[in-house]
CSV table of C-alpha atoms in Angstrom, one decimal:
chain,number,residue,atom,x,y,z
F,193,UNK,CA,98.7,111.2,95.2
F,194,UNK,CA,99.8,108.7,97.9
F,195,UNK,CA,100.4,110.8,101.0
F,196,UNK,CA,102.7,108.3,102.6
F,197,UNK,CA,105.0,108.4,99.6
F,198,UNK,CA,105.2,112.2,99.7
F,199,UNK,CA,106.2,112.2,103.4
F,200,UNK,CA,108.6,109.3,103.2
F,201,UNK,CA,112.1,110.0,104.6
F,202,UNK,CA,113.6,107.6,102.2
F,203,UNK,CA,112.6,104.3,103.7
F,204,UNK,CA,109.6,102.5,102.1
F,205,UNK,CA,106.4,103.7,103.6
F,206,UNK,CA,105.2,100.1,104.3
F,207,UNK,CA,108.3,99.3,106.2
F,208,UNK,CA,108.1,102.5,108.2
F,209,UNK,CA,104.5,101.7,109.1
F,210,UNK,CA,105.3,98.2,110.2
F,211,UNK,CA,108.1,99.5,112.4
F,212,UNK,CA,105.7,102.1,113.9
F,213,UNK,CA,103.0,99.5,114.6
F,214,UNK,CA,105.6,97.2,116.2
F,215,UNK,CA,106.7,100.1,118.4
F,216,UNK,CA,103.1,101.0,119.3
F,217,UNK,CA,102.5,97.4,120.4
F,218,UNK,CA,105.4,97.9,122.8
F,219,UNK,CA,103.8,101.0,124.2
F,220,UNK,CA,105.6,103.8,122.3
F,221,UNK,CA,103.5,107.0,122.1
F,222,UNK,CA,106.1,108.5,119.8
F,223,UNK,CA,105.4,105.8,117.3
F,224,UNK,CA,101.7,106.3,117.7
F,225,UNK,CA,102.2,110.0,117.0
F,226,UNK,CA,104.3,109.2,113.9
F,227,UNK,CA,101.5,107.0,112.6
F,228,UNK,CA,98.9,109.6,113.4
F,229,UNK,CA,100.7,112.3,111.5
F,230,UNK,CA,101.5,110.1,108.5
F,231,UNK,CA,97.9,108.9,108.1
F,232,UNK,CA,95.9,112.0,109.3
F,233,UNK,CA,95.6,113.7,106.0
F,234,UNK,CA,94.4,110.5,104.2
F,235,UNK,CA,91.8,109.9,106.9
F,236,UNK,CA,90.5,113.5,106.8
F,237,UNK,CA,90.3,113.1,103.0
F,238,UNK,CA,88.1,110.0,103.4
F,239,UNK,CA,85.9,111.1,106.3
F,240,UNK,CA,85.3,114.6,104.9
F,241,UNK,CA,83.3,112.9,102.1
F,242,UNK,CA,80.7,112.0,104.7
F,243,UNK,CA,80.6,114.9,107.2
F,244,UNK,CA,81.4,118.6,107.0
F,245,UNK,CA,82.0,118.8,110.8
F,246,UNK,CA,85.7,118.9,111.7
F,247,UNK,CA,84.7,117.9,115.3
F,248,UNK,CA,83.1,114.7,114.0
F,249,UNK,CA,86.1,114.0,111.7
F,250,UNK,CA,88.6,114.5,114.6
F,251,UNK,CA,86.5,112.4,116.9
F,252,UNK,CA,86.4,109.5,114.4
F,253,UNK,CA,90.1,109.8,113.7
F,254,UNK,CA,91.0,109.9,117.4
F,255,UNK,CA,88.6,107.0,118.2
F,256,UNK,CA,90.4,105.1,115.4
F,257,UNK,CA,93.8,105.7,116.9
F,258,UNK,CA,92.6,104.7,120.3
F,259,UNK,CA,91.8,101.3,118.8
F,260,UNK,CA,95.2,101.3,117.0
F,261,UNK,CA,96.8,101.9,120.4
F,262,UNK,CA,95.0,99.1,122.1
F,263,UNK,CA,95.1,96.5,119.3
F,264,UNK,CA,98.5,97.0,117.8
F,265,UNK,CA,99.6,93.7,119.3
F,266,UNK,CA,96.9,91.9,117.3
F,267,UNK,CA,98.0,93.4,113.9
F,268,UNK,CA,98.9,90.6,111.5
F,269,UNK,CA,101.5,91.8,109.1
F,270,UNK,CA,99.6,90.4,106.2
F,271,UNK,CA,98.1,93.7,105.0
F,272,UNK,CA,99.2,97.2,104.8
F,273,UNK,CA,98.9,99.3,107.9
F,274,UNK,CA,97.1,102.0,106.0
F,275,UNK,CA,94.4,99.4,105.0
F,276,UNK,CA,94.1,98.3,108.7
F,277,UNK,CA,93.8,101.8,110.0
F,278,UNK,CA,91.2,102.6,107.3
F,279,UNK,CA,89.2,99.5,108.2
F,280,UNK,CA,89.0,100.7,111.8
F,281,UNK,CA,88.0,104.2,110.7
F,282,UNK,CA,85.4,102.7,108.4
F,283,UNK,CA,83.7,100.9,111.4
F,284,UNK,CA,83.9,104.1,113.4
F,285,UNK,CA,82.4,106.0,110.5
F,286,UNK,CA,79.5,103.6,110.2
F,287,UNK,CA,78.8,103.9,113.9
F,288,UNK,CA,78.8,107.6,113.7
F,289,UNK,CA,76.5,107.7,110.6
F,290,UNK,CA,74.1,105.3,112.3
F,291,UNK,CA,74.1,107.4,115.5
F,292,UNK,CA,73.4,110.5,113.4
F,293,UNK,CA,70.5,108.8,111.6
F,294,UNK,CA,69.0,107.9,114.9
F,295,UNK,CA,68.9,111.6,115.7
F,296,UNK,CA,67.0,113.0,112.7
F,297,UNK,CA,67.1,116.5,114.1
F,298,UNK,CA,70.8,116.6,114.4
F,299,UNK,CA,72.7,118.2,111.5
F,300,UNK,CA,76.5,117.8,111.8
F,301,UNK,CA,77.0,120.7,109.4
F,302,UNK,CA,75.4,123.0,111.9
F,303,UNK,CA,77.5,122.0,114.8
F,304,UNK,CA,79.3,124.9,116.3
F,305,UNK,CA,82.8,124.7,115.2
F,306,UNK,CA,85.7,126.9,114.3
F,307,UNK,CA,86.9,124.1,111.9
F,308,UNK,CA,84.4,123.1,109.2
F,309,UNK,CA,84.7,122.4,105.6
F,310,UNK,CA,83.9,125.7,103.9
F,311,UNK,CA,80.7,124.9,101.9
F,312,UNK,CA,81.5,127.6,99.4
F,313,UNK,CA,84.7,125.6,98.6
F,314,UNK,CA,82.5,122.9,97.0
F,315,UNK,CA,81.8,123.4,93.4
F,316,UNK,CA,78.3,123.3,92.1
F,317,UNK,CA,78.9,119.9,90.4
F,318,UNK,CA,80.3,118.4,93.6
F,319,UNK,CA,77.2,119.6,95.5
F,320,UNK,CA,75.0,118.0,92.9
F,321,UNK,CA,76.9,114.7,93.1
F,322,UNK,CA,77.0,114.8,96.9
F,323,UNK,CA,73.2,115.0,97.0
F,324,UNK,CA,73.0,112.0,94.8
F,325,UNK,CA,75.6,110.0,96.8
F,326,UNK,CA,73.8,110.8,100.1
F,327,UNK,CA,70.8,108.8,98.9
F,328,UNK,CA,72.8,105.6,98.6
F,329,UNK,CA,73.0,103.1,101.5
F,330,UNK,CA,76.1,103.8,103.6
F,331,UNK,CA,77.9,100.6,102.6
F,332,UNK,CA,77.4,101.3,98.9
F,333,UNK,CA,78.5,104.9,99.2
F,334,UNK,CA,81.6,103.9,101.1
F,335,UNK,CA,82.5,101.3,98.5
F,336,UNK,CA,82.2,104.0,95.8
F,337,UNK,CA,84.3,106.5,97.8
F,338,UNK,CA,87.0,103.9,98.6
F,339,UNK,CA,87.2,103.0,94.9
F,340,UNK,CA,86.9,106.3,93.2
F,341,UNK,CA,88.0,108.9,95.7
F,342,UNK,CA,90.6,106.9,97.6
F,343,UNK,CA,91.8,104.7,94.8
F,344,UNK,CA,91.7,101.3,96.5
F,345,UNK,CA,91.6,97.9,94.7
F,346,UNK,CA,88.7,95.5,95.0
F,347,UNK,CA,90.6,93.3,97.4
F,348,UNK,CA,91.6,96.2,99.6
F,349,UNK,CA,88.0,97.4,99.9
F,350,UNK,CA,87.0,93.9,100.8
F,351,UNK,CA,89.6,93.9,103.5
F,352,UNK,CA,88.7,97.4,104.8
F,353,UNK,CA,85.0,96.6,104.9
F,354,UNK,CA,85.6,93.1,106.3
F,355,UNK,CA,83.5,91.5,103.5
F,356,UNK,CA,84.0,89.3,100.5
F,357,UNK,CA,85.1,90.4,97.1
F,358,UNK,CA,81.7,89.3,95.8
F,359,UNK,CA,80.0,91.6,98.3
F,360,UNK,CA,82.1,94.6,97.2
F,361,UNK,CA,81.3,93.8,93.5
F,362,UNK,CA,77.6,93.7,94.4
F,363,UNK,CA,77.7,96.9,96.3
F,364,UNK,CA,79.6,98.7,93.5
F,365,UNK,CA,77.1,97.4,91.0
F,366,UNK,CA,74.1,98.6,93.0
F,367,UNK,CA,75.7,102.0,93.7
F,368,UNK,CA,76.5,102.7,90.1
F,369,UNK,CA,73.0,101.5,89.0
F,370,UNK,CA,71.3,103.8,91.5
F,371,UNK,CA,73.4,106.8,90.7
F,372,UNK,CA,72.7,106.4,87.0
F,373,UNK,CA,69.0,106.3,87.9
F,374,UNK,CA,69.0,109.2,90.3
F,375,UNK,CA,71.5,111.3,88.3
F,376,UNK,CA,70.7,110.6,84.7
F,377,UNK,CA,72.7,113.7,83.7
F,378,UNK,CA,75.8,111.6,84.5
F,379,UNK,CA,75.1,109.8,81.3
F,380,UNK,CA,75.5,112.6,78.8
F,381,UNK,CA,76.4,116.1,77.9
F,382,UNK,CA,73.4,117.3,80.0
F,383,UNK,CA,75.5,116.5,83.1
F,384,UNK,CA,77.8,119.5,82.4
F,385,UNK,CA,74.8,121.8,81.8
F,386,UNK,CA,72.8,120.5,84.7
F,387,UNK,CA,75.6,120.8,87.2
F,388,UNK,CA,77.4,123.8,85.9
F,389,UNK,CA,80.5,121.9,85.2
F,390,UNK,CA,83.0,123.5,82.8
L,159,UNK,CA,76.1,96.5,70.7
L,160,UNK,CA,77.1,98.2,67.6
L,161,UNK,CA,79.8,95.7,66.7
L,162,UNK,CA,81.0,92.3,67.8
L,163,UNK,CA,83.7,91.9,70.5
L,164,UNK,CA,86.4,89.9,68.8
L,165,UNK,CA,87.2,88.2,72.1
L,166,UNK,CA,83.6,87.1,72.5
L,167,UNK,CA,83.3,88.8,75.9
L,168,UNK,CA,79.8,89.6,77.2
L,169,UNK,CA,78.7,92.9,78.7
L,170,UNK,CA,78.1,91.0,82.0
L,171,UNK,CA,81.8,90.0,82.0
L,172,UNK,CA,83.1,93.5,81.3
L,173,UNK,CA,80.7,95.7,83.2
L,174,UNK,CA,82.1,94.6,86.7
L,175,UNK,CA,85.6,95.5,85.5
L,176,UNK,CA,84.8,99.0,84.5
L,177,UNK,CA,85.1,100.7,88.0
L,178,UNK,CA,88.5,99.2,88.5
L,179,UNK,CA,89.6,100.2,85.0
L,180,UNK,CA,88.5,103.8,85.8
L,181,UNK,CA,90.3,104.0,89.1
L,182,UNK,CA,93.5,102.6,87.6
L,183,UNK,CA,93.7,99.4,89.7
L,184,UNK,CA,92.7,96.9,87.0
L,185,UNK,CA,95.6,94.7,85.7
L,186,UNK,CA,96.8,94.9,82.2
L,187,UNK,CA,94.9,91.9,80.9
L,188,UNK,CA,91.7,93.3,82.3
L,189,UNK,CA,92.3,96.7,80.8
L,190,UNK,CA,92.9,95.1,77.4
L,191,UNK,CA,89.6,93.2,77.7
L,192,UNK,CA,87.7,96.4,78.6
L,193,UNK,CA,89.4,98.4,75.8
L,194,UNK,CA,88.6,95.7,73.2
L,195,UNK,CA,85.0,95.2,74.3
L,196,UNK,CA,84.2,98.9,74.7
L,197,UNK,CA,85.5,99.6,71.2
L,198,UNK,CA,82.7,97.3,69.9
L,199,UNK,CA,79.9,97.9,72.4
L,200,UNK,CA,78.1,101.1,72.7
L,201,UNK,CA,76.4,100.2,76.0
L,202,UNK,CA,79.7,99.5,77.8
L,203,UNK,CA,81.3,102.5,76.2
L,204,UNK,CA,78.5,104.6,77.7
L,205,UNK,CA,79.0,102.9,81.1
L,206,UNK,CA,82.7,103.6,80.9
L,207,UNK,CA,82.1,107.2,80.0
L,208,UNK,CA,79.7,107.7,83.0
L,209,UNK,CA,82.1,106.1,85.4
L,210,UNK,CA,84.9,108.3,84.1
L,211,UNK,CA,82.8,111.4,84.6
L,212,UNK,CA,81.8,110.2,88.1
L,213,UNK,CA,85.5,109.6,88.9
L,214,UNK,CA,86.5,113.0,87.7
L,215,UNK,CA,83.9,114.8,89.8
L,216,UNK,CA,84.6,112.8,92.9
L,217,UNK,CA,88.3,113.8,92.7
L,218,UNK,CA,87.9,117.5,92.5
L,219,UNK,CA,90.1,118.3,95.5
L,220,UNK,CA,88.8,120.3,98.4
L,221,UNK,CA,91.0,123.3,99.2
L,222,UNK,CA,90.6,122.8,102.9
L,223,UNK,CA,93.2,120.9,104.9
L,224,UNK,CA,93.6,120.3,108.6
L,225,UNK,CA,96.8,120.2,110.6
L,226,UNK,CA,97.1,117.2,112.8
L,227,UNK,CA,99.0,118.7,115.8
L,228,UNK,CA,96.0,119.9,117.8
L,229,UNK,CA,94.0,116.7,117.2
L,230,UNK,CA,97.0,114.6,118.2
L,231,UNK,CA,97.3,116.5,121.5
L,232,UNK,CA,93.7,115.6,122.3
L,233,UNK,CA,94.4,112.0,121.5
L,234,UNK,CA,97.4,111.9,123.7
L,235,UNK,CA,95.4,113.5,126.5
L,236,UNK,CA,92.8,110.7,126.2
L,237,UNK,CA,95.7,108.2,126.7
L,238,UNK,CA,96.8,110.2,129.7
L,239,UNK,CA,93.3,109.8,131.1
L,240,UNK,CA,93.6,106.0,130.8
L,241,UNK,CA,90.6,105.8,128.6
L,242,UNK,CA,89.6,102.3,127.5
L,243,UNK,CA,88.3,101.7,124.0
L,244,UNK,CA,84.7,100.5,123.8
L,245,UNK,CA,84.3,97.5,121.5
L,246,UNK,CA,83.9,98.6,117.9
L,247,UNK,CA,81.8,95.6,117.0
L,248,UNK,CA,78.2,95.1,118.1
L,249,UNK,CA,77.8,92.1,120.4
L,250,UNK,CA,74.6,90.3,120.9
L,251,UNK,CA,73.9,89.8,124.6
L,252,UNK,CA,71.6,87.1,125.6
L,253,UNK,CA,69.4,87.7,128.7
L,254,UNK,CA,71.1,86.6,131.9
L,255,UNK,CA,70.0,86.4,135.5
L,256,UNK,CA,70.2,89.6,137.5
L,257,UNK,CA,72.7,88.2,140.1
L,258,UNK,CA,75.0,86.9,137.4
L,259,UNK,CA,74.9,90.3,135.7
L,260,UNK,CA,75.8,92.2,138.9
L,261,UNK,CA,78.7,89.7,139.5
L,262,UNK,CA,79.9,90.1,135.9
L,263,UNK,CA,79.8,93.9,136.2
L,264,UNK,CA,81.9,93.8,139.4
L,265,UNK,CA,84.5,91.6,137.7
L,266,UNK,CA,84.8,94.0,134.8
L,267,UNK,CA,85.1,97.0,137.1
L,268,UNK,CA,87.9,95.3,139.0
L,269,UNK,CA,89.7,94.4,135.9
L,270,UNK,CA,89.3,97.9,134.6
L,271,UNK,CA,90.8,99.4,137.8
L,272,UNK,CA,93.7,97.0,137.5
L,273,UNK,CA,94.4,98.0,133.9
L,274,UNK,CA,94.3,101.7,134.8
L,275,UNK,CA,96.7,101.1,137.7
L,276,UNK,CA,99.1,99.1,135.5
L,277,UNK,CA,98.9,101.8,132.8
L,278,UNK,CA,99.8,104.5,135.4
L,279,UNK,CA,102.7,102.4,136.7
L,280,UNK,CA,104.0,101.9,133.2
L,281,UNK,CA,103.8,105.6,132.5
L,282,UNK,CA,105.9,106.3,135.6
L,283,UNK,CA,108.5,103.8,134.6
L,284,UNK,CA,108.6,104.9,131.0
L,285,UNK,CA,112.1,105.9,129.8
L,286,UNK,CA,112.7,109.6,129.7
L,287,UNK,CA,113.5,109.3,126.0
L,288,UNK,CA,109.8,108.4,125.5
L,289,UNK,CA,108.8,111.9,126.8
L,290,UNK,CA,105.2,112.7,125.9
L,291,UNK,CA,105.9,116.3,125.0
L,292,UNK,CA,109.0,118.3,124.3
L,293,UNK,CA,109.4,122.0,123.8
L,294,UNK,CA,110.1,123.6,120.5
L,295,UNK,CA,113.6,124.5,121.6
L,296,UNK,CA,114.4,121.0,122.8
L,297,UNK,CA,117.3,119.5,120.8
L,298,UNK,CA,116.2,117.5,117.8
L,299,UNK,CA,118.1,115.8,115.1
L,300,UNK,CA,119.2,118.4,112.5
L,301,UNK,CA,117.5,117.9,109.1
L,302,UNK,CA,120.0,118.6,106.3
L,303,UNK,CA,119.4,122.0,104.8
L,304,UNK,CA,117.0,123.2,107.5
L,305,UNK,CA,117.7,126.8,108.6
L,306,UNK,CA,114.4,127.8,110.4
L,307,UNK,CA,112.0,126.1,112.7
L,308,UNK,CA,108.4,127.3,112.7
L,309,UNK,CA,105.0,126.6,114.2
L,310,UNK,CA,101.8,127.7,112.5
L,311,UNK,CA,98.4,128.4,113.9
L,312,UNK,CA,96.2,125.3,114.2
L,313,UNK,CA,93.6,126.9,112.0
L,314,UNK,CA,96.0,127.4,109.2
L,315,UNK,CA,95.3,125.5,106.0
L,316,UNK,CA,98.0,124.0,103.8
L,317,UNK,CA,97.2,126.7,101.3
L,318,UNK,CA,97.8,129.4,103.9
L,319,UNK,CA,101.1,127.8,104.9
L,320,UNK,CA,102.2,127.4,101.4
L,321,UNK,CA,101.5,131.1,100.6
L,322,UNK,CA,103.5,132.2,103.7
L,323,UNK,CA,106.4,130.0,102.8
L,324,UNK,CA,106.4,131.2,99.2
L,325,UNK,CA,106.5,134.8,100.4
L,326,UNK,CA,109.4,134.0,102.7
L,327,UNK,CA,111.4,132.0,100.2
L,328,UNK,CA,111.2,128.9,102.3
L,329,UNK,CA,110.0,125.3,101.9
L,330,UNK,CA,109.3,122.4,104.3
L,331,UNK,CA,112.0,119.8,104.6
L,332,UNK,CA,110.7,118.0,107.8
L,333,UNK,CA,107.7,117.9,110.1
L,334,UNK,CA,105.4,118.5,111.6
L,335,UNK,CA,106.6,117.0,114.8
L,336,UNK,CA,104.3,116.1,117.7
L,337,UNK,CA,104.5,119.7,118.8
L,338,UNK,CA,103.6,121.0,115.3
L,339,UNK,CA,107.2,122.1,114.5
L,340,UNK,CA,108.2,122.3,110.8
L,341,UNK,CA,111.9,122.5,109.7
L,342,UNK,CA,112.3,124.8,106.8
L,343,UNK,CA,115.0,125.4,104.2
L,344,UNK,CA,115.7,128.5,102.2
L,345,UNK,CA,115.7,129.0,98.5
L,346,UNK,CA,118.2,131.9,99.1
L,347,UNK,CA,115.8,134.6,97.6
L,348,UNK,CA,115.9,136.3,101.0
L,349,UNK,CA,118.5,136.5,103.7
L,350,UNK,CA,117.8,134.4,106.8
L,351,UNK,CA,116.9,137.5,108.7
L,352,UNK,CA,114.5,138.6,106.0
L,353,UNK,CA,112.7,135.2,105.9
L,354,UNK,CA,112.4,135.2,109.6
L,355,UNK,CA,111.0,138.7,109.5
L,356,UNK,CA,108.4,137.7,106.9
L,357,UNK,CA,107.3,134.8,109.0
L,358,UNK,CA,107.1,136.7,112.3
L,359,UNK,CA,105.0,139.4,110.6
L,360,UNK,CA,102.3,136.9,109.7
L,361,UNK,CA,99.7,136.4,112.4
L,362,UNK,CA,99.4,132.7,111.4
L,363,UNK,CA,103.0,132.0,112.4
L,364,UNK,CA,103.0,131.3,116.1
L,365,UNK,CA,106.7,130.8,116.4
L,366,UNK,CA,109.8,131.1,114.1
L,367,UNK,CA,113.4,130.8,115.0
L,368,UNK,CA,116.7,130.3,113.2
L,369,UNK,CA,118.1,126.8,113.7
L,370,UNK,CA,121.6,128.1,113.1
L,371,UNK,CA,121.1,130.7,115.9
L,372,UNK,CA,120.0,128.0,118.5
L,373,UNK,CA,122.8,127.1,120.8
L,374,UNK,CA,124.2,123.6,120.6
L,375,UNK,CA,123.0,121.4,123.4
L,376,UNK,CA,123.8,118.0,124.6
L,377,UNK,CA,121.5,115.0,124.5
L,378,UNK,CA,117.8,115.7,124.9
L,379,UNK,CA,115.6,114.8,127.9
């Protein structure tokens, strides 16, 4: 499931990432490109949970790597590069979501694009859940996505979202509580019937 | 609770652990506590079941994938333009006098021009081996087993690419590079010429060449 592991050329992914960041800090565009290709799929996987517009996803990813390019020298080799990149993408995502909310008439799914997530590719049950998730505050939804969709630990999510472990626990508690209230079918066999899940 | 948790754990202790149990990141001791308590507590068993259902639905994979090559080119073009990153954190600005604001703006503009000039100078003095782009036929280190190089249309999904490769009896052994080039090896179901023919007949394959047919060159640019 770890995309880095699948693309590894034999050297440990973490070591490769550290080498790349070091080279980016020295001004290597090739290293930046290597990082971009290695982490692109994972970022698309995360960001596509929040927008169906490929233009928006690409913009956030490229904004993220612009920050990577300019701040590679400040990277402290205490965390994984993937966590660092995701933390930048998380801030860019929040900015994009808030900008979108300030334009109530804008619907990113209607943006003209040759590259959009095909809505028919979503199953009925995913659509049902997405509607429930969209009612959560952004930070709570992101916490849930980082934990359940991206598979991060409590500590990694705290690092990505630049908050404390206690805050992540609180957001997770609130998110699960609200979903159980708004999607009561989650709690029993009616979930499969209500959402058409097989 | 139907039964009594033999460890004496309370639901308030166990409930916060459940999401991390479900996503597989909880340590062994925590997993044991959740297992033991859930066996005796209907409420926590129900919470666990709900979270497992939520986890399962959230991980139904989308069939759509995006190739990074085109996006990467746009990013590199932004670097070419000398674009500066706007601060990603919101900063509170306190009101300042107009004259001080104008002076500060002028200083920032001068600094920005200086950075752009420096960046341009650094690009000019960059070693040729850090070339921004290279052509598909530029010499690249040979990947063991690779017999074909190919480039797919930017709109191709991974499913499309996999179907094309399956038909041609090929699989990816390296790539994509900055230019979107994949190195492919053969499963020997088809001859090299047949595999190339299958690739070239597909509209989603922009380019395909035999690596073995490419003339040996010296060091790259």
